[in-house]
Coordinates of C-alpha atoms in Angstrom, one line a residue:
M1419 CA 69.8 84.8 179.1
K1420 CA 71.8 82.6 176.8
K1421 CA 68.9 82.5 174.3
L1422 CA 68.7 86.3 174.4
L1423 CA 72.4 86.8 173.7
F1424 CA 72.3 84.2 170.8
F1425 CA 69.3 86.1 169.3
I1426 CA 71.1 89.4 169.6
F1427 CA 74.2 88.0 168.0
M1428 CA 72.3 86.4 165.1
S1429 CA 70.4 89.6 164.5
L1430 CA 73.6 91.6 164.3
S1431 CA 75.1 89.1 162.0
Y1432 CA 72.1 89.2 159.6
T1433 CA 72.1 93.0 159.9
A1434 CA 75.8 93.1 158.9
I1435 CA 75.2 90.8 155.9
A1436 CA 72.2 92.9 154.8
Q1437 CA 74.3 96.0 155.0
E1438 CA 77.0 94.4 152.9
T1439 CA 74.5 93.3 150.3
V1440 CA 73.0 96.8 150.1
N1441 CA 76.4 98.5 150.0
D1442 CA 77.7 97.4 146.5
S1443 CA 81.0 99.2 147.0
L1444 CA 82.0 96.4 149.3
I1445 CA 82.8 92.8 148.4
N1446 CA 80.0 90.5 149.4
V1447 CA 80.5 86.8 150.3
T1448 CA 77.8 84.2 150.8
G1449 CA 77.7 80.5 151.3
G1450 CA 80.3 78.2 152.9
L1451 CA 81.4 77.8 156.4
R1452 CA 82.7 81.0 158.1
E1453 CA 85.6 81.0 160.4
I1454 CA 88.3 83.4 161.8
N1455 CA 91.9 82.3 162.3
E1456 CA 94.0 85.3 163.4
D1457 CA 97.2 83.2 163.4
L1458 CA 97.0 82.3 159.7
F1459 CA 94.9 85.2 158.3
P1460 CA 94.9 88.1 160.8
G1461 CA 92.0 90.6 160.2
A1462 CA 90.2 88.2 157.7
V1463 CA 87.2 86.1 157.5
I1464 CA 87.7 82.6 156.0
Y1465 CA 84.9 81.0 153.9
S1466 CA 85.1 77.4 153.0
G1467 CA 82.8 75.6 150.6
N1468 CA 82.0 71.9 150.3
D1469 CA 81.3 69.3 147.5
R1470 CA 77.7 70.5 147.1
K1471 CA 78.2 74.3 147.1
Q1472 CA 81.1 76.7 146.5
V1473 CA 81.7 80.0 148.1
F1474 CA 80.0 82.8 146.2
V1475 CA 81.5 86.3 145.9
Q1476 CA 79.9 89.4 144.4
H1477 CA 81.0 93.0 143.7
K1478 CA 79.6 95.5 141.2
G1479 CA 78.4 93.0 138.6
I1480 CA 81.3 90.6 138.9
E1481 CA 80.6 87.1 140.3
M1482 CA 83.1 84.6 141.7
W1483 CA 83.0 81.0 142.9
C1484 CA 85.7 79.1 144.7
D1485 CA 86.4 76.4 147.2
R1486 CA 87.9 78.8 149.7
A1487 CA 87.9 82.6 150.2
V1488 CA 89.8 84.9 152.5
L1489 CA 88.1 88.3 152.9
Y1490 CA 89.8 91.3 154.3
Q1491 CA 86.7 93.3 154.8
K1492 CA 88.4 96.4 156.2
D1493 CA 90.6 96.6 153.1
N1494 CA 87.8 95.5 150.7
F1495 CA 90.2 92.8 149.4
I1496 CA 89.7 89.1 148.9
R1497 CA 91.8 86.1 148.0
I1498 CA 90.1 83.0 146.5
F1499 CA 91.5 79.5 146.1
R1500 CA 90.9 76.3 144.1
N1501 CA 88.4 75.8 141.3
V1502 CA 88.1 79.5 140.9
R1503 CA 85.5 80.8 138.5
I1504 CA 84.9 84.5 137.7
H1505 CA 82.1 85.9 135.6
Q1506 CA 81.4 89.4 134.4
G1507 CA 78.0 89.2 132.7
D1508 CA 78.3 87.5 129.3
S1509 CA 81.5 89.3 128.3
I1510 CA 84.0 87.5 130.5
K1511 CA 84.1 84.0 132.0
M1512 CA 87.4 83.0 133.7
S1513 CA 88.7 80.1 135.7
S1514 CA 92.0 79.6 137.5
E1515 CA 93.5 77.9 140.6
Y1516 CA 94.0 81.2 142.4
A1517 CA 92.7 84.8 142.2
E1518 CA 92.6 88.0 144.2
Y1519 CA 90.5 91.0 143.9
N1520 CA 90.6 94.6 145.2
G1521 CA 87.2 96.1 145.5
T1522 CA 88.5 99.6 145.7
S1523 CA 90.7 99.6 142.6
Q1524 CA 88.7 96.8 140.9
L1525 CA 91.9 95.1 139.9
A1526 CA 91.7 91.3 139.7
F1527 CA 94.8 89.0 139.4
A1528 CA 94.6 85.3 138.5
S1529 CA 97.2 82.6 138.3
G1530 CA 97.5 78.9 137.8
D1531 CA 96.0 77.5 134.6
V1532 CA 94.1 80.7 133.8
F1533 CA 91.4 80.2 131.2
M1534 CA 89.4 83.1 130.0
R1535 CA 86.4 82.9 127.6
N1536 CA 84.5 85.7 125.9
P1537 CA 81.8 85.1 123.3
E1538 CA 84.3 84.8 120.4
T1539 CA 87.6 83.6 121.8
T1540 CA 89.3 81.7 124.6
L1541 CA 92.6 82.6 126.4
K1542 CA 95.0 80.3 128.3
T1543 CA 97.9 81.8 130.3
D1544 CA 99.7 81.4 133.6
T1545 CA 98.9 84.8 135.1
L1546 CA 96.4 87.5 134.1
F1547 CA 95.6 91.0 135.3
F1548 CA 92.0 92.2 134.9
D1549 CA 91.3 95.9 135.4
R1550 CA 87.5 96.2 135.6
A1551 CA 87.5 100.0 135.7
K1552 CA 89.2 100.1 132.3
Q1553 CA 87.7 96.8 131.2
E1554 CA 91.0 95.5 130.1
A1555 CA 92.9 92.2 130.7
Y1556 CA 96.7 91.8 130.4
Y1557 CA 99.3 89.1 130.5
R1558 CA 103.0 89.1 129.9
S1559 CA 104.0 85.5 130.7
G1560 CA 102.9 84.0 127.4
G1561 CA 99.4 83.2 126.3
T1562 CA 97.3 81.3 123.7
V1563 CA 94.1 82.7 122.2
K1564 CA 91.8 80.6 120.1
D1565 CA 88.9 81.7 117.9
T1566 CA 86.9 79.8 115.3
A1567 CA 89.6 80.0 112.7
S1568 CA 93.0 80.4 114.3
T1569 CA 95.2 80.0 117.3
L1570 CA 97.2 83.1 118.4
E1571 CA 100.2 83.0 120.7
S1572 CA 102.4 85.8 122.1
R1573 CA 104.5 86.7 125.1
I1574 CA 102.5 89.8 125.9
G1575 CA 98.7 90.2 125.3
R1576 CA 96.2 92.8 126.2
Y1577 CA 92.4 92.5 125.7
F1578 CA 90.2 95.6 125.4
I1579 CA 86.8 94.3 126.2
K1580 CA 84.7 97.1 124.9
E1581 CA 86.5 97.2 121.5
K1582 CA 86.7 93.4 121.4
R1583 CA 90.3 93.8 120.5
Y1584 CA 93.5 92.0 121.5
Q1585 CA 96.9 93.6 121.3
F1586 CA 99.7 91.0 121.0
L1587 CA 103.3 91.9 121.4
D1588 CA 106.6 90.0 121.1
D1589 CA 106.9 86.6 119.4
V1590 CA 103.4 86.7 118.0
K1591 CA 102.3 83.6 116.1
V1592 CA 99.0 82.9 114.4
T1593 CA 98.4 79.3 113.4
N1594 CA 95.7 78.3 110.9
P1595 CA 95.4 75.0 109.0
E1596 CA 96.3 77.0 105.8
Y1597 CA 99.0 79.4 107.1
T1598 CA 100.9 80.9 110.0
I1599 CA 101.5 84.5 110.8
D1600 CA 104.7 85.7 112.6
S1601 CA 104.9 89.2 113.9
N1602 CA 106.0 91.3 116.9
H1603 CA 103.0 93.6 117.0
L1604 CA 99.5 92.4 116.0
N1605 CA 96.0 93.7 116.8
F1606 CA 93.3 91.1 116.6
Y1607 CA 89.5 91.9 116.6
T1608 CA 87.6 89.0 118.2
D1609 CA 84.2 89.7 116.6
T1610 CA 85.4 89.8 113.0
G1611 CA 88.7 87.8 113.0
H1612 CA 90.5 90.8 111.5
T1613 CA 94.2 91.4 112.3
R1614 CA 96.4 94.5 111.8
M1615 CA 100.1 93.9 111.7
Y1616 CA 102.7 96.5 112.6
G1617 CA 106.4 96.0 112.0
P1618 CA 108.0 93.1 110.2
S1619 CA 105.3 90.4 109.7
T1620 CA 105.2 87.2 107.7
I1621 CA 102.2 85.1 106.5
K1622 CA 103.4 81.7 105.4
G1623 CA 101.3 79.1 103.6
K1624 CA 101.9 76.0 101.6
T1625 CA 102.2 77.8 98.2
S1626 CA 103.0 81.4 99.2
T1627 CA 104.7 83.7 101.8
V1628 CA 103.6 87.3 102.4
Y1629 CA 105.9 89.8 104.0
C1630 CA 104.9 93.3 105.1
E1631 CA 105.7 95.9 107.7
R1632 CA 102.2 97.1 107.9
G1633 CA 99.2 95.1 106.9
F1634 CA 95.6 93.9 107.4
Y1635 CA 94.5 90.2 107.3
D1636 CA 91.1 88.7 107.6
T1637 CA 91.8 85.3 109.3
R1638 CA 88.3 84.0 108.6
N1639 CA 88.1 84.8 104.9
D1640 CA 91.8 84.3 104.1
E1641 CA 92.4 87.7 102.5
G1642 CA 94.5 90.6 103.3
Y1643 CA 95.9 94.0 102.3
F1644 CA 99.6 95.0 102.8
I1645 CA 101.7 98.1 102.5
K1646 CA 105.2 99.3 103.4
N1647 CA 107.9 97.0 102.0
S1648 CA 105.2 94.4 101.1
R1649 CA 106.1 91.3 99.2
I1650 CA 104.4 88.0 98.1
D1651 CA 106.7 85.0 97.4
Y1652 CA 105.4 82.1 95.4
N1653 CA 107.3 79.0 94.5
N1654 CA 108.8 80.7 91.4
R1655 CA 107.6 84.3 91.5
T1656 CA 108.0 87.3 93.8
V1657 CA 105.6 90.3 93.7
T1658 CA 106.4 93.7 95.3
G1659 CA 104.5 97.0 95.1
D1660 CA 103.3 99.9 97.1
S1661 CA 100.3 98.0 98.1
L1662 CA 99.3 94.3 97.7
Y1663 CA 96.0 92.5 98.0
F1664 CA 96.0 88.7 98.6
N1665 CA 93.2 86.1 98.6
R1666 CA 94.3 82.6 99.4
G1667 CA 91.0 80.9 98.5
R1668 CA 91.0 82.3 95.0
S1669 CA 94.8 81.9 94.6
F1670 CA 94.7 85.5 93.6
A1671 CA 96.8 88.6 94.3
S1672 CA 96.8 92.1 92.9
A1673 CA 99.4 94.9 93.3
T1674 CA 99.2 98.7 92.8
N1675 CA 101.9 101.2 92.0
N1676 CA 105.6 100.6 91.5
I1677 CA 105.2 96.9 90.9
V1678 CA 107.9 94.4 90.3
V1679 CA 107.1 90.7 89.5
T1680 CA 110.3 88.7 89.5
D1681 CA 110.5 85.2 87.9
T1682 CA 113.1 83.7 90.2
I1683 CA 113.7 80.6 88.0
N1684 CA 113.7 82.2 84.5
K1685 CA 115.5 85.4 85.7
S1686 CA 112.9 87.7 84.2
I1687 CA 111.1 90.8 85.6
I1688 CA 107.8 92.5 84.8
K1689 CA 107.2 96.0 86.0
G1690 CA 104.1 98.3 85.9
H1691 CA 101.7 100.1 88.2
Y1692 CA 98.8 97.5 88.3
A1693 CA 99.1 93.7 88.3
E1694 CA 97.0 90.7 88.9
V1695 CA 98.5 87.3 89.7
Y1696 CA 96.6 84.0 89.4
R1697 CA 98.8 81.4 91.0
A1698 CA 96.7 78.3 90.2
K1699 CA 96.7 79.4 86.5
D1700 CA 100.3 80.4 86.4
S1701 CA 99.3 83.8 85.0
V1702 CA 100.3 87.4 85.5
F1703 CA 98.5 90.4 84.0
I1704 CA 100.1 93.8 84.3
T1705 CA 99.3 97.3 82.9
K1706 CA 100.2 101.0 83.4
R1707 CA 103.7 101.3 81.9
A1708 CA 104.0 97.5 81.8
V1709 CA 107.4 96.2 80.7
A1710 CA 108.8 92.7 80.7
I1711 CA 112.6 92.3 81.0
S1712 CA 114.4 89.1 80.3
I1713 CA 118.0 88.1 79.8
Q1714 CA 119.0 86.8 76.4
D1715 CA 122.6 86.2 75.3
Q1716 CA 123.8 88.1 78.4
D1717 CA 121.8 91.1 77.2
S1718 CA 118.5 92.5 78.6
V1719 CA 115.4 92.3 76.3
Y1720 CA 112.6 94.8 77.1
I1721 CA 109.0 94.4 75.9
H1722 CA 106.6 97.1 76.6
A1723 CA 102.9 97.1 75.9
D1724 CA 99.8 98.8 77.2
R1725 CA 98.9 95.3 78.6
L1726 CA 101.2 92.4 79.3
M1727 CA 100.2 88.9 80.2
V1728 CA 102.5 86.1 81.3
T1729 CA 101.1 82.5 81.4
G1730 CA 102.3 79.0 81.6
P1731 CA 104.4 76.9 83.9
E1732 CA 108.0 77.8 84.8
N1733 CA 109.6 75.8 82.0
D1734 CA 107.2 77.2 79.3
R1735 CA 106.4 80.8 80.0
I1736 CA 104.4 82.6 77.3
V1737 CA 104.5 86.5 77.2
R1738 CA 101.7 88.3 75.4
G1739 CA 101.7 92.0 74.8
F1740 CA 98.7 94.0 73.5
Y1741 CA 98.5 97.5 72.0
D1742 CA 101.5 99.7 71.0
V1743 CA 104.1 97.0 71.7
R1744 CA 107.7 98.2 71.8
L1745 CA 110.7 95.9 71.8
F1746 CA 114.3 96.9 72.7
K1747 CA 117.6 95.0 72.8
S1748 CA 121.0 96.5 72.5
N1749 CA 121.3 95.4 68.8
L1750 CA 117.6 95.0 67.9
S1751 CA 114.4 97.0 68.4
G1752 CA 110.9 97.0 67.0
R1753 CA 107.2 97.9 67.3
C1754 CA 103.9 96.2 66.5
D1755 CA 100.3 96.1 67.7
S1756 CA 100.7 92.8 69.6
I1757 CA 103.4 90.3 70.4
V1758 CA 103.7 86.7 71.6
T1759 CA 106.9 85.0 72.8
R1760 CA 107.2 81.5 74.0
Q1761 CA 110.1 80.3 76.2
S1762 CA 110.1 76.6 75.3
T1763 CA 110.4 77.3 71.6
G1764 CA 112.3 80.5 71.7
L1765 CA 109.9 82.0 69.1
T1766 CA 108.7 85.6 69.2
K1767 CA 105.8 86.6 66.9
M1768 CA 105.2 90.3 66.1
I1769 CA 101.7 90.8 64.7
T1770 CA 99.9 93.7 63.0
K1771 CA 102.0 96.5 61.4
P1772 CA 105.3 95.1 62.8
V1773 CA 108.6 96.9 62.2
L1774 CA 112.0 95.7 63.2
W1775 CA 115.3 97.6 63.2
S1776 CA 118.7 95.7 63.2
G1777 CA 121.8 97.8 62.7
N1778 CA 120.9 100.4 59.9
S1779 CA 118.1 98.2 58.5
Q1780 CA 114.4 98.6 58.8
M1781 CA 112.2 95.5 58.1
T1782 CA 108.5 95.4 57.8
G1783 CA 105.8 92.9 56.7
D1784 CA 102.4 91.5 57.6
S1785 CA 104.0 89.6 60.5
I1786 CA 107.6 89.0 61.8
H1787 CA 108.9 86.0 63.6
I1788 CA 112.1 86.1 65.6
Q1789 CA 113.7 82.8 66.5
S1790 CA 116.1 82.4 69.4
N1791 CA 118.3 79.3 70.2
T1792 CA 116.7 77.8 73.4
L1793 CA 120.1 76.4 74.5
T1794 CA 122.4 79.4 73.9
E1795 CA 119.7 82.0 74.2
R1796 CA 121.2 83.8 71.2
L1797 CA 119.2 85.2 68.3
D1798 CA 119.1 82.6 65.5
S1799 CA 116.9 83.8 62.7
L1800 CA 114.0 86.0 61.7
H1801 CA 111.2 85.4 59.2
V1802 CA 109.1 88.2 57.7
F1803 CA 105.8 86.9 56.1
Y1804 CA 104.1 88.6 53.2
N1805 CA 104.9 92.1 51.9
A1806 CA 108.4 91.8 53.3
F1807 CA 110.3 95.1 52.9
I1808 CA 113.8 96.0 54.0
V1809 CA 115.0 99.6 54.0
D1810 CA 118.5 100.9 54.7
Q1811 CA 119.0 104.7 54.8
D1812 CA 121.8 105.9 52.5
S1813 CA 124.3 108.5 53.5
S1814 CA 122.9 110.9 51.0
G1815 CA 119.5 110.8 52.5
G1816 CA 118.0 108.3 50.1
F1817 CA 116.9 104.8 50.9
N1818 CA 118.1 101.4 49.7
Q1819 CA 114.9 99.4 49.3
I1820 CA 114.3 95.7 48.7
K1821 CA 110.8 94.0 48.8
G1822 CA 109.4 90.6 48.2
K1823 CA 106.9 88.0 49.4
E1824 CA 109.0 86.9 52.4
L1825 CA 112.3 87.6 54.1
I1826 CA 114.5 85.1 56.0
G1827 CA 117.4 86.4 58.0
K1828 CA 120.2 84.7 59.9
F1829 CA 122.1 86.1 62.9
N1830 CA 125.8 85.5 63.7
D1831 CA 127.2 84.6 67.1
S1832 CA 127.1 88.2 68.1
S1833 CA 123.3 88.4 67.4
Q1834 CA 124.0 90.7 64.4
L1835 CA 122.3 90.2 61.1
E1836 CA 124.7 88.2 58.9
V1837 CA 122.7 87.3 55.8
V1838 CA 119.2 88.0 54.5
N1839 CA 117.3 86.2 51.7
I1840 CA 114.3 87.9 50.0
N1841 CA 112.2 85.4 48.2
K1842 CA 109.6 85.6 45.4
N1843 CA 108.6 88.7 43.4
V1844 CA 111.7 90.6 44.5
E1845 CA 112.1 94.3 43.6
N1846 CA 115.1 96.4 44.5
L1847 CA 116.3 100.0 44.5
I1848 CA 119.9 100.3 45.5
Y1849 CA 122.2 103.4 45.6
S1850 CA 125.7 102.6 44.1
R1851 CA 128.8 104.3 45.3
N1852 CA 132.5 104.2 44.4
D1853 CA 135.4 103.8 46.8
K1854 CA 135.2 107.4 47.7
Q1855 CA 131.5 106.9 48.7
E1856 CA 130.4 109.1 45.8
L1857 CA 127.0 108.3 44.4
I1858 CA 127.5 107.0 40.8
G1859 CA 124.1 105.4 40.1
I1860 CA 120.9 104.0 41.3
N1861 CA 120.0 100.4 40.5
K1862 CA 116.4 99.3 40.0
G1863 CA 115.6 95.7 39.2
T1864 CA 113.6 92.6 39.8
S1865 CA 114.4 88.9 40.4
G1866 CA 113.1 85.7 41.8
R1867 CA 115.4 85.8 44.9
M1868 CA 118.0 88.1 46.4
E1869 CA 120.7 87.5 49.0
I1870 CA 122.2 90.3 51.1
L1871 CA 125.3 90.0 53.1
F1872 CA 125.9 92.3 56.1
Q1873 CA 129.1 93.6 57.6
N1874 CA 129.4 96.1 60.5
K1875 CA 125.6 96.5 60.4
E1876 CA 125.5 97.5 56.7
M1877 CA 124.6 95.9 53.4
T1878 CA 127.9 94.9 51.7
V1879 CA 127.1 92.3 49.0
I1880 CA 123.8 92.1 47.2
T1881 CA 123.2 89.2 44.7
N1882 CA 120.2 88.6 42.5
Y1883 CA 119.1 85.0 41.6
D1884 CA 116.5 83.5 39.3
D1885 CA 116.0 85.7 36.2
P1886 CA 117.4 88.9 37.4
D1887 CA 116.5 92.0 35.4
D1888 CA 118.0 95.3 36.6
K1889 CA 119.3 98.6 35.3
T1890 CA 121.5 101.3 36.8
Y1891 CA 120.5 104.9 36.3
P1892 CA 122.7 107.9 36.6
P1893 CA 121.4 109.9 39.6
E1894 CA 120.4 112.8 37.5
E1895 CA 118.2 110.6 35.3
L1896 CA 116.1 109.2 38.1
P1897 CA 113.9 111.9 39.7
E1898 CA 113.1 111.9 43.4
N1899 CA 109.5 110.7 42.8
A1900 CA 110.9 107.6 41.1
R1901 CA 113.3 106.7 43.9
T1902 CA 110.8 104.7 46.0
L1903 CA 109.3 101.3 45.5
R1904 CA 105.6 100.8 45.9
G1905 CA 104.6 100.2 49.6
F1906 CA 107.7 102.1 50.8
K1907 CA 107.4 103.7 54.3
W1908 CA 110.3 104.9 56.4
R1909 CA 109.4 104.7 60.1
G1910 CA 112.7 105.9 61.5
D1911 CA 110.9 108.4 63.8
E1912 CA 109.4 105.4 65.6
R1913 CA 112.7 103.7 66.2
I1914 CA 113.5 102.6 69.8
I1915 CA 117.0 103.8 70.4
S1916 CA 117.2 103.1 74.2
K1917 CA 115.1 101.6 76.9
E1918 CA 113.9 105.1 77.8
D1919 CA 112.3 105.3 74.4
L1920 CA 109.9 102.5 75.4
F1921 CA 107.7 105.2 76.9
R1922 CA 108.5 108.0 74.6
G1923 CA 105.4 110.1 73.8
K1924 CA 103.3 108.4 76.4
P1925 CA 101.8 110.4 79.3
K1926 CA 102.9 109.3 82.8
P1927 CA 100.3 107.1 84.3
I1928 CA 98.1 108.5 87.1
L1929 CA 98.8 106.4 90.1
T1930 CA 96.0 105.2 92.3
P1931 CA 96.1 106.8 95.7
I1932 CA 97.0 104.1 98.3
Q1933 CA 94.7 103.7 101.2
G1934 CA 97.1 103.5 104.1
I1935 CA 96.9 101.6 107.3
P1936 CA 97.5 104.1 110.1
L1937 CA 99.9 103.4 112.9
P1938 CA 98.2 102.1 116.1
D1939 CA 97.2 104.5 118.8
I1940 CA 99.7 104.8 121.6
E1941 CA 98.0 102.8 124.3
E1942 CA 98.1 104.1 127.8
D1943 CA 100.1 102.0 130.2
F1944 CA 97.9 99.2 131.5
F1945 CA 99.1 99.9 135.1
K1946 CA 98.8 103.7 134.8
K1947 CA 95.9 105.1 136.8
E1948 CA 95.1 108.5 138.2
T1949 CA 95.0 106.7 141.6
P1950 CA 97.7 104.1 141.6
F1951 CA 96.9 100.6 142.5
N1952 CA 97.5 99.9 146.2
I1953 CA 99.1 96.7 147.0
N1954 CA 97.4 95.0 149.9
K1955 CA 99.9 93.6 152.4
N1956 CA 98.3 90.2 152.1
S1957 CA 98.5 90.1 148.3
R1958 CA 100.8 87.7 146.4
L1959 CA 101.8 90.7 144.2
K1960 CA 104.7 93.0 144.9
E1961 CA 104.8 96.7 144.0
E1962 CA 107.1 96.1 141.0
D1963 CA 104.5 93.6 139.6
L1964 CA 102.1 96.5 139.0
K1965 CA 104.4 98.3 136.6
T1966 CA 105.1 97.8 132.9
R1967 CA 108.6 96.6 132.5
S1968 CA 110.8 98.6 130.1
T1969 CA 111.3 95.5 127.9
D1970 CA 107.5 95.0 127.4
T1971 CA 106.7 98.2 125.4
P1972 CA 106.2 98.1 121.6
D1973 CA 109.1 100.4 121.0
A1974 CA 111.5 98.4 123.2
I1975 CA 110.4 95.1 121.5
K1976 CA 110.9 96.7 118.0
E1977 CA 114.4 98.0 119.0
E1978 CA 115.4 94.6 120.3
K1979 CA 114.3 92.8 117.1
E1980 CA 116.1 95.4 115.0
N1981 CA 119.3 94.9 117.0
E1982 CA 119.0 91.1 116.6
G1983 CA 118.6 91.6 112.8

């Protein structure tokens, strides 16, 4: 009789186990010693493993191992303890000290040295929620994610398994041997190492710091693209623009639309709509309405060219401009085909068809050099080489003209032309007036050298030296066609009167459309379900644990940081 009862009991037990195995909607437990202790765990079956074999749990493709399990079969709920391992195929492998799992809602909760691994990254945290129905994991007690290139830390994290994407919120920090990223909202794609940053974010390296309020960064290839208040700070330069590209490995950055490159040491600015910066070479290339602005003698100096290039270390910057160069200072302006100015020497060279205006005087020649005092930053002198020609328009509409092989001018302390010397093969045509400013004659002559003194921006004293030979003609005896010297050309219509004239006659540049970075999708609340999670009475969790706290949403975090700022 006893043998018959034992056989019936064992048959029923195996039948029950077989039914559990067939019915995959129920949690299945195998292995270990089974016992029932209604005092400690009412309504549950306790499974205990040993040194050789752990308790094994299965449910709809998820597998769990532990030293001890407490199964509430009626509720389809299990709690597992010590040396916990949870596997979901090859996508998720997790370990912890404790876990619990609801077979109906498919919500798992793990705590105590939680370590989760997927094919690309690992995660360490104190507590983790895993919604198998949505295929999402979530923590809000701080976590650390590592991939092949970087370590990512945040207070709140959410992993979307199908998308292979993490969403990190609040005090996000990415640490790489070459840089760190600080943000309050960052999405990280585990298969590519790509990040998208939303809100104030900073990427700080040894030689540069990038700031943006929306941006993309490839953590494995060290390059990124940034928009919305984006900025790159180098040791001595700051670059801003509507969009910025940055490549750390090449020490290269480019900027598009409304660019400002600020030299923080030399107090100069370059503007334009396209720029390239090569940090290792200390060079900046800029085009599309490019203009360089520097401070000289407490006055702004503007240099515009189709293309500008700034090279050299901070104490020896060299500015080069190419094609249709225009120069403007409050008391000096000019044009040429190309220009070179060097900070350490204070020398500016205007090359190819240069023209310079100072006061009422126009000066031209094969090339023009302007020398500044490197200590006082004031204009010191100018030198016109070969075919020097100075023209001053007379009040009657005629032109005072002096030409020679070279011209050397000196500026006074107010950066106004004070004296000019014309040397070798000098020719002149000067309008003579009486005290009433009435035209009384026109002087034509030659000499070996001529000195001109200026006062109030006008020629006042003209003196010939070295074999002067000149003659004054009554105005009526010198016809209009004889009132110009050979090589005379008045270029007054080209004169730069204001900084706005730097772009006069030039079409507005066509700006490159900026490829934006869209705002992130509004994610559905992790704990939101059509059928709310039911808290088992034996769970460690409370009802409030399965709700998103008001302080843990992206908008709340953004508002908090703005208030702190």
